[in-house]
Tab-separated table of C-alpha atoms in Angstrom:
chain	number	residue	atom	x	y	z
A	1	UNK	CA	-26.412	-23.168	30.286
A	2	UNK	CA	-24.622	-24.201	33.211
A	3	UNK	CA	-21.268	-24.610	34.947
A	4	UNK	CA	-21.369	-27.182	37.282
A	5	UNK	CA	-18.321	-27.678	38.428
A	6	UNK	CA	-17.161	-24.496	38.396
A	7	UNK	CA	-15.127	-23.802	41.815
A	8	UNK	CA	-13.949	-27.560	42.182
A	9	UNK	CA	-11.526	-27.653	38.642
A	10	UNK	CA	-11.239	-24.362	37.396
A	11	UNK	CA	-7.180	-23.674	36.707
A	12	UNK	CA	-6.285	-21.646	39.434
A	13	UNK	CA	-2.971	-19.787	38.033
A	14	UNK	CA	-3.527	-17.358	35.303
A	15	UNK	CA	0.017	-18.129	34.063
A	16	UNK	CA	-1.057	-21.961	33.260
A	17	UNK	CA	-3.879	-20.876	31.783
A	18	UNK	CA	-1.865	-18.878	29.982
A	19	UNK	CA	0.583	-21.103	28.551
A	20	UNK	CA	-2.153	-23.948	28.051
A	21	UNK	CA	-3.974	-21.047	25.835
A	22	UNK	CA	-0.703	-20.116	23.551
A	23	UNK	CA	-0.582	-23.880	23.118
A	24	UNK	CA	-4.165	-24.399	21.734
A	25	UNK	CA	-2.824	-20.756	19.996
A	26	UNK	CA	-0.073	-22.886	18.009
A	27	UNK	CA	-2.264	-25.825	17.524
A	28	UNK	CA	-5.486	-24.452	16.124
A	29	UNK	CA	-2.762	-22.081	13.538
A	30	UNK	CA	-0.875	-25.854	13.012
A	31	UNK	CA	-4.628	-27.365	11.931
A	32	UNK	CA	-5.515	-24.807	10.174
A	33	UNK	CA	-2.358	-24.647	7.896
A	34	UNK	CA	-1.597	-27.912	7.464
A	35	UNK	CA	-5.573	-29.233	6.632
A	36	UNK	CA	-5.777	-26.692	4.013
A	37	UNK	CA	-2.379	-27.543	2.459
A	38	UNK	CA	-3.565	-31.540	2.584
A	39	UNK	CA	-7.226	-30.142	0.928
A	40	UNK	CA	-5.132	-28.593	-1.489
A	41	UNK	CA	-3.112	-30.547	-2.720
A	42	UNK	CA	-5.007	-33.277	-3.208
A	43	UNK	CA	-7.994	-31.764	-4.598
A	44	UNK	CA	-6.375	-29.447	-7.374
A	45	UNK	CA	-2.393	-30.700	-7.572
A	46	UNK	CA	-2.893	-34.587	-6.845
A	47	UNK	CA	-0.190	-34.598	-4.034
A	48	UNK	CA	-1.633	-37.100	-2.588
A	49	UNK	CA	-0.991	-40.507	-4.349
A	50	UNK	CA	-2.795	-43.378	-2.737
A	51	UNK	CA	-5.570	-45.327	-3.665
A	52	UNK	CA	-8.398	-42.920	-4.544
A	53	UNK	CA	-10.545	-44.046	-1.909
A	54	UNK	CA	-7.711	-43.499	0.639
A	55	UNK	CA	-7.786	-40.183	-0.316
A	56	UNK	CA	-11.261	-39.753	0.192
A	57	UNK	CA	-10.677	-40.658	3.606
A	58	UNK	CA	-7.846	-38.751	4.051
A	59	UNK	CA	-9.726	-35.455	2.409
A	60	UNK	CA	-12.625	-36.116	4.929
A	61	UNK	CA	-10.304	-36.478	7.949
A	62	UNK	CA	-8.978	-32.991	7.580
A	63	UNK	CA	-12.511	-31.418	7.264
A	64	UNK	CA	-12.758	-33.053	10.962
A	65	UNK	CA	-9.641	-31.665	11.381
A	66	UNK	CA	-10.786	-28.178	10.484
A	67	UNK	CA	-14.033	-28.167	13.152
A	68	UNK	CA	-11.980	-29.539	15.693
A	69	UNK	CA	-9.765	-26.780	15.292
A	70	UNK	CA	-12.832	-24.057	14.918
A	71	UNK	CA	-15.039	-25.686	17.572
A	72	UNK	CA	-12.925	-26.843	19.987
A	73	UNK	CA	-9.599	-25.726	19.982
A	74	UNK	CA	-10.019	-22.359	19.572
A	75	UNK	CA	-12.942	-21.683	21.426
A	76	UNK	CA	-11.123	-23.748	24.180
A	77	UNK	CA	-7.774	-21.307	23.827
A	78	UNK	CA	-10.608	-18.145	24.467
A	79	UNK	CA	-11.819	-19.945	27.381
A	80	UNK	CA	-8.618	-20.641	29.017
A	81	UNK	CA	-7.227	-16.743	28.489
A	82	UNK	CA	-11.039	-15.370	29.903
A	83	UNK	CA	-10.996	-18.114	32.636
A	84	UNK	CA	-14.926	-19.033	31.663
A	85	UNK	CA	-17.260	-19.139	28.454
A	86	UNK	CA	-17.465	-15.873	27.090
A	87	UNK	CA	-18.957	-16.670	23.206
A	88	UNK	CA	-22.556	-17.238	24.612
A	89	UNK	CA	-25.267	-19.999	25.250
A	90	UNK	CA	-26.031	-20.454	21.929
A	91	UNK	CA	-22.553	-20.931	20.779
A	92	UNK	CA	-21.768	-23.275	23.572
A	93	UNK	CA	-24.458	-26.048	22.097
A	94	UNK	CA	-22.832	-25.091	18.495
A	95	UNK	CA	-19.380	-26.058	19.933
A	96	UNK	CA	-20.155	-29.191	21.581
A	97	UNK	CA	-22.205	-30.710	18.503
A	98	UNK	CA	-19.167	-30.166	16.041
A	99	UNK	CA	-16.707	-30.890	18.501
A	100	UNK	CA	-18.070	-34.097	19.323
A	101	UNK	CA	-19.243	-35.315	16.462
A	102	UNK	CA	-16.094	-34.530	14.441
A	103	UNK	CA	-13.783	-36.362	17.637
A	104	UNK	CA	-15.795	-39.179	16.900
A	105	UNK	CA	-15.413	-39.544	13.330
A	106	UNK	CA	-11.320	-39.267	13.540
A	107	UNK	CA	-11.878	-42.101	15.316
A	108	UNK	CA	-14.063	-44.136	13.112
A	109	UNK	CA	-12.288	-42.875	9.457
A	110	UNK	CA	-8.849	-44.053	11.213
A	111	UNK	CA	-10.234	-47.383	11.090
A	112	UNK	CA	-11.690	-47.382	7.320
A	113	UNK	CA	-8.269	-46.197	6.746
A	114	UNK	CA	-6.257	-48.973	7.684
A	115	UNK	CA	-9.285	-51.370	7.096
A	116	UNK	CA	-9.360	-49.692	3.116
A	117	UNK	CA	-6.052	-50.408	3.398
A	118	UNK	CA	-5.588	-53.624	4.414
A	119	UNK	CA	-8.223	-54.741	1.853
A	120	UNK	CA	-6.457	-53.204	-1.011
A	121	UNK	CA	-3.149	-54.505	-0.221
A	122	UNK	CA	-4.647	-58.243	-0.088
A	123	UNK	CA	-7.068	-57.981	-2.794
A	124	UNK	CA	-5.394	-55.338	-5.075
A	125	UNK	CA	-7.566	-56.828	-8.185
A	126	UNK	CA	-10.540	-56.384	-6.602
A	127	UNK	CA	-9.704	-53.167	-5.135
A	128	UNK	CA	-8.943	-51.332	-8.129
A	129	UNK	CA	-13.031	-51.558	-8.802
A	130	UNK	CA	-13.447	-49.117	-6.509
A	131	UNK	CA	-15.320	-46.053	-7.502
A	132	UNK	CA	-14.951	-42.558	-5.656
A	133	UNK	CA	-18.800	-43.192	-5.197
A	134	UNK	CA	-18.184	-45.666	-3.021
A	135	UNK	CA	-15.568	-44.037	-1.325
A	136	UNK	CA	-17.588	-40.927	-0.455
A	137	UNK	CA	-20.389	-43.014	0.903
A	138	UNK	CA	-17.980	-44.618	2.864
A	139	UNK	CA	-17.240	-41.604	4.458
A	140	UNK	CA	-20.826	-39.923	4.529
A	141	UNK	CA	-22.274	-42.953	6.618
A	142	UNK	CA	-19.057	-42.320	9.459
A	143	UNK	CA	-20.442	-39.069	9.177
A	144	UNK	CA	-24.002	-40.149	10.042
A	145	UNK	CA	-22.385	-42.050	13.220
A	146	UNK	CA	-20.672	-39.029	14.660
A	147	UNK	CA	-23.459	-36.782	13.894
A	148	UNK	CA	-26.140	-39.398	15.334
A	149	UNK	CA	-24.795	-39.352	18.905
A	150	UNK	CA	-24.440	-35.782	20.240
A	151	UNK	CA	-27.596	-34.865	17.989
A	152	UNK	CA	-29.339	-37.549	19.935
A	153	UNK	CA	-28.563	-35.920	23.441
A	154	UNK	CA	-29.610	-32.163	22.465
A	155	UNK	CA	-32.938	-33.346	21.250
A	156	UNK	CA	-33.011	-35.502	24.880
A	157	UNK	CA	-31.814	-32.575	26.439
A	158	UNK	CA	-30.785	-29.297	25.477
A	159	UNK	CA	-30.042	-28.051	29.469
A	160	UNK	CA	-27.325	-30.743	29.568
A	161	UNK	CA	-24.590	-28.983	27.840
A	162	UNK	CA	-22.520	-26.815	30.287
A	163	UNK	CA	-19.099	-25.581	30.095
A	164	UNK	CA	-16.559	-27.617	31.377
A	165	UNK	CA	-14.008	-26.316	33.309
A	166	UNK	CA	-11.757	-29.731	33.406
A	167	UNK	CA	-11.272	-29.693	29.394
A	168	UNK	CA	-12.503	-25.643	29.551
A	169	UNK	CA	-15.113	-26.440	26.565
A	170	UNK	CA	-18.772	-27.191	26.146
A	171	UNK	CA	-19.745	-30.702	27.128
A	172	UNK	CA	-22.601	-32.405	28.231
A	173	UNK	CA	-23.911	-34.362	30.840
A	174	UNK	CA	-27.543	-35.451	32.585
A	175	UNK	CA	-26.779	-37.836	35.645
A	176	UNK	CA	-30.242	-38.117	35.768
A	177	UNK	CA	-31.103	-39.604	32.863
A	178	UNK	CA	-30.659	-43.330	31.572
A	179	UNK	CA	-30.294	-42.422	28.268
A	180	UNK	CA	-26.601	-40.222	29.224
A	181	UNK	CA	-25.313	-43.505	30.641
A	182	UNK	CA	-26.505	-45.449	27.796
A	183	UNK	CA	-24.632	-43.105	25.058
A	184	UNK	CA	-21.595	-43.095	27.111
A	185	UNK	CA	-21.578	-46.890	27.218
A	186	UNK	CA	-22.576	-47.018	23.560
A	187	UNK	CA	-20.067	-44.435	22.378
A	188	UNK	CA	-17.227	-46.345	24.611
A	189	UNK	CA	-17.513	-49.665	23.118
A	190	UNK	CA	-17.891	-48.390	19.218
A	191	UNK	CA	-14.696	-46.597	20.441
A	192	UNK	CA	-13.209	-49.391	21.541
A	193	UNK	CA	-13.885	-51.620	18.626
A	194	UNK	CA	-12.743	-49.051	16.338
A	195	UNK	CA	-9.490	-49.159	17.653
A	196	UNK	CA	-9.339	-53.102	18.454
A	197	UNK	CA	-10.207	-53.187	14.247
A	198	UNK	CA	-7.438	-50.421	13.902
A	199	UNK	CA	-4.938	-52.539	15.442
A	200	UNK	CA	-5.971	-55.793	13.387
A	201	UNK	CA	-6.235	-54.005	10.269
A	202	UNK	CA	-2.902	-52.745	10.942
A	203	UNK	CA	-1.254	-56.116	12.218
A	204	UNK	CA	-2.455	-57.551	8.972
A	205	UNK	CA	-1.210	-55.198	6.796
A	206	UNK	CA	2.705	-55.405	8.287
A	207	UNK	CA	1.855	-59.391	7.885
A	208	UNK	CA	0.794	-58.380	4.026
A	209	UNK	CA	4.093	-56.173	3.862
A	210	UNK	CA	6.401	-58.934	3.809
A	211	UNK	CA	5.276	-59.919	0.734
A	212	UNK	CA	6.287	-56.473	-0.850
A	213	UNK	CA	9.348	-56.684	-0.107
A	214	UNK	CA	10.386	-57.801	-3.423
A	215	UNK	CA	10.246	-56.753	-6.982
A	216	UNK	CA	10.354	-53.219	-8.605
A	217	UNK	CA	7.252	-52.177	-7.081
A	218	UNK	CA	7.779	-52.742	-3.396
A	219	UNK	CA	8.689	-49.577	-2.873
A	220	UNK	CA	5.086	-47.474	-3.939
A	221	UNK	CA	3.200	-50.176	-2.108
A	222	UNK	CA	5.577	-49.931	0.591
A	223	UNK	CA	5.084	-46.224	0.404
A	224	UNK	CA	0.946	-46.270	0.669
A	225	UNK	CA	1.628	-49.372	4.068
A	226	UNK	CA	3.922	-46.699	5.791
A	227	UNK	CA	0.897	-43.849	5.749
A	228	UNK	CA	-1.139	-45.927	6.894
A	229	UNK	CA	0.888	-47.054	9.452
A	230	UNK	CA	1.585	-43.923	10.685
A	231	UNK	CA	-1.396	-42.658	10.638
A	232	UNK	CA	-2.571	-45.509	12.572
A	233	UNK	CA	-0.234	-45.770	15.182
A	234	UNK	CA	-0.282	-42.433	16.309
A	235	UNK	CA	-4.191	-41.768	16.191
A	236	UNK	CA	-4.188	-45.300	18.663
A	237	UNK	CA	-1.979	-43.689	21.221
A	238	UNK	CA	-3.511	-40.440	21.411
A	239	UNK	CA	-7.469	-41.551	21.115
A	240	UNK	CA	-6.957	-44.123	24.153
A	241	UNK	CA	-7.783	-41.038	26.522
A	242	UNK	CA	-10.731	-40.303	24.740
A	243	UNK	CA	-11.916	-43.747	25.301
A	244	UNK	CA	-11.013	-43.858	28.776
A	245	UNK	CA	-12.613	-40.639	29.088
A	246	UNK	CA	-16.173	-41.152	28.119
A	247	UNK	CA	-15.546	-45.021	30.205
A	248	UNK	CA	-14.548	-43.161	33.415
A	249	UNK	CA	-17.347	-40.487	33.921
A	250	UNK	CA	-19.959	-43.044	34.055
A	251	UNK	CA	-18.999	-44.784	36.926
A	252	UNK	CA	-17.520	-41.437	38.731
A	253	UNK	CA	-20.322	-39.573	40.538
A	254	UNK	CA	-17.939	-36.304	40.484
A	255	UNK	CA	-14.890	-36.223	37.733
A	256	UNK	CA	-12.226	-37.611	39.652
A	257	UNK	CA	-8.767	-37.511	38.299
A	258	UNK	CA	-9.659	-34.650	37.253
A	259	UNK	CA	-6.565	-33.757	35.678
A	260	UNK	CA	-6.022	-36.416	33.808
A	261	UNK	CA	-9.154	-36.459	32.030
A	262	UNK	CA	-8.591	-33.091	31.156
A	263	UNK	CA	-4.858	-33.421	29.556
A	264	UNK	CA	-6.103	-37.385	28.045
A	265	UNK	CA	-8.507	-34.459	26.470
A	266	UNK	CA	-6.513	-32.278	25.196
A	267	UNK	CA	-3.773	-35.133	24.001
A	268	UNK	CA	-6.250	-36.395	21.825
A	269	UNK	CA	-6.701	-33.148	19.977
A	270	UNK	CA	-3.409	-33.689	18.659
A	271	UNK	CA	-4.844	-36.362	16.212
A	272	UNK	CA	-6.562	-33.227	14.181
A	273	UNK	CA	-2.334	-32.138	13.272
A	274	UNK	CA	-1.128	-35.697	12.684
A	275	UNK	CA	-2.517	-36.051	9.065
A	276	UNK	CA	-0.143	-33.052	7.812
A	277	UNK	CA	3.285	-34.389	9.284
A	278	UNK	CA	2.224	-37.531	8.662
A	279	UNK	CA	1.710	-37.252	4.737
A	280	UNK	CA	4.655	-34.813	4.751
A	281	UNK	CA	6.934	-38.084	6.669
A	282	UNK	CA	5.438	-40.873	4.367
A	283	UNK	CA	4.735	-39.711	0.876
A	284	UNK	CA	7.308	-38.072	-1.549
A	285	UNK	CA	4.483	-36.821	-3.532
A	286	UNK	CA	2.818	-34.224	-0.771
A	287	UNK	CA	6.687	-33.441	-0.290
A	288	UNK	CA	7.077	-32.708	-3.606
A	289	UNK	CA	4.219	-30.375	-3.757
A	290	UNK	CA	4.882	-28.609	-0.361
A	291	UNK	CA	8.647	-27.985	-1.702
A	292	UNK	CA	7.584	-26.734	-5.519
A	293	UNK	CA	4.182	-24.463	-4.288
A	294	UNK	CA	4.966	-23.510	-0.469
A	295	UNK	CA	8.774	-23.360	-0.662
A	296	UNK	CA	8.859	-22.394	-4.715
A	297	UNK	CA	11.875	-25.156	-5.570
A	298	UNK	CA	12.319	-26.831	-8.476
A	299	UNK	CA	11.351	-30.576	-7.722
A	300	UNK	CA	12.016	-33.600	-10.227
A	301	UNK	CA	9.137	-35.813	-11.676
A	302	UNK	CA	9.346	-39.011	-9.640
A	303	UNK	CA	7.444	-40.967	-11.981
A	304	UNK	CA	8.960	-39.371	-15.147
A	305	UNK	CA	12.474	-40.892	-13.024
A	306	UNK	CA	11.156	-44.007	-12.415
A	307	UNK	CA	9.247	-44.424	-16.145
A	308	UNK	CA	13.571	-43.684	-17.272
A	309	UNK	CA	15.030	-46.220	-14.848
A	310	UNK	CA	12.538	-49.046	-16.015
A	311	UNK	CA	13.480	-47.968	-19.541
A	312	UNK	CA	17.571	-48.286	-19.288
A	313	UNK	CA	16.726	-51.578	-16.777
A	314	UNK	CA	14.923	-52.905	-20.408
A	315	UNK	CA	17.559	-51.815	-22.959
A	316	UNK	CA	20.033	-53.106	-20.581
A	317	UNK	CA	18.221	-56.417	-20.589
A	318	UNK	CA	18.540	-55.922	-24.551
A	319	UNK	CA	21.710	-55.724	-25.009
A	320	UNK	CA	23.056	-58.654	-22.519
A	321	UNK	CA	20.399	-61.455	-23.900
A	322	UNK	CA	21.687	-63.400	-26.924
């Protein structure tokens, strides 16, 4: 393995290094926590109430969540307090494979998200023939993207991973070779179209809001739009680094800007804590369950509430007609 740009970029101050490392500290603890509370409670409590394919997604997202956090925020937090890669060769190559492929699936379920999403709210007939099956396919062939990409350059190239000492992880780059430029291009533009079908998928769905805006049930589809949403808009603002990043270092013979690659970087590992606050913001039902299992209070049945209101709207109804 080799470090290749290791007297040009290195953080010179121990103190920022140190600060920068307590920060990947609190996020990788924040990821950890917060995934395994999502996992949670939608696998075994059913916090999560969306559309069951949304859920998939969702449940997928914070197993990318989790390797970001194991493969490249911590091991970037180590790096950072030693001041070089101290977890060996082998685990370098481990770090970048996860690391990358799981960045590049955020990226990709964001937009089956709000795609999903979009879909549903349109075609809500249609989408209610949706099988988990489907669903976890979905999710398995995103997989096969992210995997493909990274995969593809170790078997090109195994002696192109080095560590990085602008993002202080594992990366991996051949100027030599065609085929680097190629997946750089490649991997830019299928970023790149995943967010421009973010932001349409998005668009339509605030277009497809307006029509909720009535009736007794605009507020639960209202509810699943305002995830969505969320988790949309903020994944957009901090993945345009990433994009920018891959885009940049092909037409750079040395990184320039050399600190703003590396804190574009870091911004977009902020994407892998989203989903938690997020949920927590948007849905009453994860808030429920953080409030009755984490914080042991007593929480009311929503849907027992609302089953009641729709009842004493009906009598009420009763009683007035003639």
């Amino acid at each position: 393995m080799k470090n290749d740009n290791t007297s040009s970029y290195r953080i010179a101050y121990t103190t920022d290094r140190d600060i920068l490392a307590g920060f990947k500290v609190l996020l990788s603890v924040t990821i950890l926590v917060g995934d395994s509370l999502i996992l949670v409670g939608s696998l075994r409590y059913n916090a999560v109430k969306l559309h069951k394919i949304l859920v998939i997604f969702i449940q997928h997202m914070a197993v990318a969540d989790f390797l970001v956090a194991l493969f490249g925020v911590i091991p970037g937090a180590v790096s950072l307090a030693a001041d070089d890669w101290v977890l060996g060769d082998s685990f370098c190559y481990i770090t970048y494979f996860f690391k990358d492929s799981s960045e590049a699936f955020q990226c990709f379920i964001v937009t089956a998200i709000a795609m999903s999403k979009a879909f549903i709210a349109k075609y809500p007939f249609r989408a209610a023939h949706f099988s988990q099956k489907a669903g976890q396919a979905i999710a398995v062939s995103i997989w096969f993207v992210g995997i493909a990409f990274p995969a593809a350059l170790l078997l090109n190239d195994l002696d192109g991973v080095f560590f990085n000492f602008i993002t202080y992880t594992c990366d991996y780059s051949n100027k030599h070779s065609n085929w680097t430029k190629t997946y750089s291009i490649i991997l830019g533009i299928l970023l790149l179209l995943s967010l421009v079908g973010t932001v349409i998928s998005s668009a339509v769905l605030l277009v497809i809001a307006r029509q909720f805006t009535r009736g007794r049930s605009a507020g639960l589809k209202w509810q699943g739009i305002l995830t969505v949403l969320l988790t949309s808009g903020t994944h957009l603002l901090i993945a345009f680094p990433l994009a920018l990043y891959y885009f940049c270092r092909v037409y750079t013979k040395q990184y320039a800007q050399a600190d703003l690659f590396r804190y574009g970087w870091w911004i977009s590992q902020l994407g892998s804590v989203i989903n938690f606050f997020v949920l927590g913001l948007s849905l009453p039902s994860f808030r429920d369950f953080l409030k009755s299992k984490i914080f042991k209070r007593e929480v009311r049945d929503r849907e027992n509430e609302q089953e009641t209101a729709e009842e004493a709207e009906e009598r009420q109804r009763n009683l007035s007609s003639p």
